[in-house]
Coordinates of C-alpha atoms in Angstrom, one line a residue:
M199 CA 0.0 0.0 0.0
F200 CA 1.1 3.5 -0.6
P201 CA 0.9 6.4 1.7
A202 CA -1.5 9.3 1.2
V203 CA 1.4 11.7 0.5
I204 CA 3.8 10.5 -2.1
D205 CA 7.3 11.8 -2.6
L206 CA 8.6 11.4 -6.2
N207 CA 12.0 11.6 -7.9
V208 CA 11.0 12.6 -11.4
G209 CA 14.1 12.5 -13.6
G210 CA 16.1 13.8 -10.6
R211 CA 13.5 16.6 -9.7
H212 CA 11.9 16.0 -6.3
L213 CA 8.1 16.5 -6.3
T214 CA 5.5 15.7 -3.5
T215 CA 1.8 15.1 -4.3
S216 CA -1.1 13.1 -3.0
L217 CA -1.9 9.5 -3.9
S218 CA -5.4 10.6 -4.9
T219 CA -3.7 13.1 -7.4
L220 CA -1.7 10.5 -9.0
T221 CA -4.6 8.0 -9.3
K222 CA -7.2 10.8 -10.4
Y223 CA -7.8 9.0 -13.9
P224 CA -8.2 5.2 -13.2
D225 CA -7.4 4.3 -16.8
S226 CA -4.0 6.2 -16.9
M227 CA -0.6 4.7 -16.4
L228 CA 0.0 6.7 -13.3
A229 CA -3.1 5.3 -11.8
T230 CA -1.9 1.8 -12.6
M231 CA 1.6 2.4 -11.4
F232 CA 0.2 3.7 -8.0
S233 CA -2.6 1.1 -7.7
G234 CA -0.7 -1.2 -5.4
R235 CA -0.7 -4.0 -8.0
H236 CA 2.8 -3.3 -9.3
P237 CA 6.1 -2.6 -7.7
V238 CA 7.5 1.0 -8.3
T239 CA 11.1 1.7 -8.2
Q240 CA 12.4 3.7 -5.3
D241 CA 15.6 5.9 -5.1
K242 CA 18.1 5.6 -2.2
D243 CA 15.9 8.0 0.0
G244 CA 12.7 6.1 -0.7
R245 CA 11.3 8.5 -3.2
Y246 CA 9.2 6.8 -6.0
F247 CA 11.3 7.1 -9.2
I248 CA 9.7 8.2 -12.6
D249 CA 12.2 8.3 -15.3
V250 CA 11.0 11.3 -17.3
D251 CA 11.9 15.0 -17.4
G252 CA 10.7 16.6 -14.2
D253 CA 10.4 20.0 -15.6
V254 CA 7.8 18.6 -18.1
F255 CA 6.1 16.3 -15.6
V256 CA 5.2 19.2 -13.3
H257 CA 2.9 20.4 -15.9
V258 CA 1.3 17.0 -15.8
L259 CA 1.0 17.1 -12.1
N260 CA -0.6 20.5 -12.2
F261 CA -3.2 19.4 -14.5
L262 CA -4.1 16.5 -12.1
R263 CA -4.2 18.9 -9.3
F264 CA -6.1 21.9 -10.7
G265 CA -7.1 21.0 -14.4
T266 CA -4.8 23.5 -15.8
M267 CA -3.3 23.5 -19.2
P268 CA 0.4 23.9 -19.8
P269 CA 1.7 27.2 -21.3
A270 CA 2.1 27.3 -25.1
G271 CA 5.9 26.9 -24.9
A272 CA 5.6 23.4 -23.1
A273 CA 2.5 22.2 -24.9
A274 CA 4.3 19.9 -27.4
D275 CA 6.2 18.1 -24.6
V276 CA 3.3 17.9 -22.3
W277 CA 1.3 16.4 -25.2
K278 CA 3.8 13.7 -25.6
Y279 CA 3.8 12.9 -21.8
A280 CA -0.2 13.0 -21.8
D281 CA -0.1 10.4 -24.5
Y282 CA 2.6 8.4 -22.8
F283 CA 0.8 8.4 -19.6
G284 CA -2.6 7.6 -21.1
L285 CA -4.0 11.0 -19.8
H286 CA -6.6 11.5 -22.7
V287 CA -8.3 14.4 -21.1
L288 CA -5.1 16.4 -20.9
K289 CA -4.3 15.4 -24.4
E290 CA -7.6 16.6 -25.8
G291 CA -7.3 19.8 -23.5
I292 CA -4.0 20.7 -25.2
A293 CA -5.3 20.1 -28.7
N294 CA -8.3 22.3 -27.9
T295 CA -6.3 25.1 -26.1
H296 CA -3.0 25.1 -28.2
G297 CA -3.9 23.1 -31.3
T298 CA -3.9 26.1 -33.7
L299 CA -0.5 27.3 -32.3
L300 CA 1.0 23.7 -32.6
R301 CA -0.3 23.3 -36.1
S302 CA 1.0 26.6 -37.1
G303 CA 4.5 25.4 -36.5
F304 CA 4.1 23.3 -39.7
P305 CA 3.3 25.7 -42.6
N306 CA 1.8 23.0 -44.8
Y307 CA -0.1 21.3 -42.1
T308 CA -3.5 21.6 -43.9
S309 CA -2.1 20.2 -47.1
H310 CA -0.5 17.2 -45.2
L311 CA -3.9 16.4 -43.5
E312 CA -5.8 16.6 -46.8
Y313 CA -3.2 14.4 -48.4
V314 CA -3.5 11.7 -45.5
K315 CA -7.4 11.9 -45.9
G316 CA -7.3 11.4 -49.6
E317 CA -4.7 8.5 -49.4
A318 CA -6.7 6.7 -46.6
R319 CA -9.4 6.0 -49.3
R320 CA -7.1 3.3 -50.5
F321 CA -7.1 1.3 -47.3
S322 CA -9.3 -0.7 -45.1
G323 CA -8.6 -1.9 -41.6
Y324 CA -5.4 -0.2 -40.7
F325 CA -2.4 1.5 -42.2
Y326 CA 1.0 3.2 -41.2
L327 CA 1.3 7.0 -41.5
C328 CA 5.1 7.6 -42.1
I329 CA 7.1 10.7 -42.0
C330 CA 10.4 10.2 -43.8
T331 CA 13.5 12.5 -43.5
A332 CA 14.2 14.3 -46.8
D333 CA 17.5 12.7 -47.1
C334 CA 16.5 9.2 -46.1
S335 CA 18.4 6.6 -47.9
C336 CA 16.9 3.6 -46.5
R337 CA 13.3 3.9 -47.2
D338 CA 13.3 1.4 -50.1
D339 CA 15.5 -1.2 -48.0
T340 CA 14.2 -4.4 -46.9
A341 CA 15.1 -3.4 -43.3
Y342 CA 12.7 -0.4 -43.6
K343 CA 10.0 -2.6 -45.1
N344 CA 10.4 -5.1 -42.4
D345 CA 10.1 -2.4 -39.6
L346 CA 6.7 -1.7 -40.8
H347 CA 5.8 -5.4 -41.2
G348 CA 5.1 -5.0 -45.1
S349 CA 1.8 -3.1 -44.2
P350 CA 0.0 -0.4 -46.3
R351 CA 1.3 3.0 -45.5
I352 CA 1.1 6.7 -46.4
D353 CA 4.4 8.5 -46.6
I354 CA 5.2 12.3 -46.1
H355 CA 8.7 13.4 -46.9
L356 CA 10.0 16.3 -44.7
G357 CA 13.3 17.3 -43.3
L358 CA 12.2 17.1 -39.4
D359 CA 14.1 16.5 -36.3
D360 CA 12.8 13.6 -34.3
K361 CA 10.8 15.8 -31.8
R362 CA 9.0 17.8 -34.4
R363 CA 8.4 14.7 -36.6
S364 CA 6.8 12.9 -33.5
L365 CA 4.5 16.0 -32.9
L366 CA 3.4 16.2 -36.5
L367 CA 2.4 12.4 -36.3
R368 CA 0.4 13.0 -33.2
L369 CA -1.3 16.1 -34.5
L370 CA -2.3 14.2 -37.7
A371 CA -3.6 11.2 -35.8
H372 CA -5.6 13.5 -33.5
D373 CA -7.2 15.2 -36.4
L374 CA -8.1 11.9 -38.1
Q375 CA -10.3 11.0 -35.2
C376 CA -13.2 12.8 -36.6
M377 CA -13.2 10.2 -39.4
D378 CA -13.2 7.2 -36.9
I379 CA -9.4 6.7 -37.7
F380 CA -7.6 6.0 -34.4
T381 CA -4.0 5.3 -33.2
N382 CA -3.5 1.6 -32.9
E383 CA 0.2 1.7 -31.8
E384 CA 2.7 4.3 -30.6
E385 CA 5.3 5.8 -32.8
I386 CA 7.9 3.4 -34.2
T387 CA 11.1 4.2 -36.2
C388 CA 13.1 2.4 -38.8
N389 CA 16.5 1.0 -37.9
C390 CA 18.5 4.1 -38.8
N391 CA 15.7 6.5 -37.2
C392 CA 15.2 8.3 -40.4
V393 CA 11.6 7.4 -40.5
G394 CA 8.9 7.7 -37.9
A395 CA 5.6 5.9 -38.2
M396 CA 2.4 5.5 -36.4
K397 CA -0.1 2.8 -37.0
L398 CA -3.6 3.9 -37.4
Q399 CA -6.9 1.9 -37.7
F400 CA -10.5 2.5 -38.8
R401 CA -12.4 2.0 -35.6
K402 CA -15.8 1.4 -37.4
A403 CA -16.5 -0.3 -40.7
P404 CA -14.4 1.3 -43.2
K405 CA -16.9 1.8 -45.9
S406 CA -19.0 4.2 -44.1
T407 CA -15.9 6.2 -43.1
L408 CA -14.4 6.1 -46.8
D409 CA -17.7 7.2 -48.2
E410 CA -17.5 10.5 -46.1
L411 CA -14.1 11.1 -47.5
K412 CA -15.1 10.9 -51.1

């Protein structure tokens, strides 16, 4: 059993909060971690260790405490943590509060989204949305194809660093939800890390969704 007050070591930053705060959303990873069903690593002083950036996690903690959204400058990093910890309410809140700002960081975002919508008409079931580095030399190699299990995919070729590539994937996946297309797996990369991909899946019967796209 965990105490009512929890001392945390989050990537070296010491934070203190309540057990009820950490378990506020029962379906989240944090609630699972502190449910008592699983062991949680402790540091030498007995603080429960979470191996993420404490300066980002504090915004997650403030959301759990007060329902507040992170500032614009931290939104992209907190979005990633919200996704990682399964805090869907926080993820949606960031998309609603900062979505326009986040998307504005990609000048051709609308074009990319419309391209993906159009290409999705070719598939049923699931597909991979891939963002490939502009100078990628392995996208036609066997290793790359094996990483994606030979599955259908949509490629977008852009020269982005890992962080921005991940954000663009998450924004596109979020905006496809209105068409009953949902994330099936977390982001994966090819062997040389020049391609990031996310597996997406039609939640409902594909035909009705595809008819809406025509």
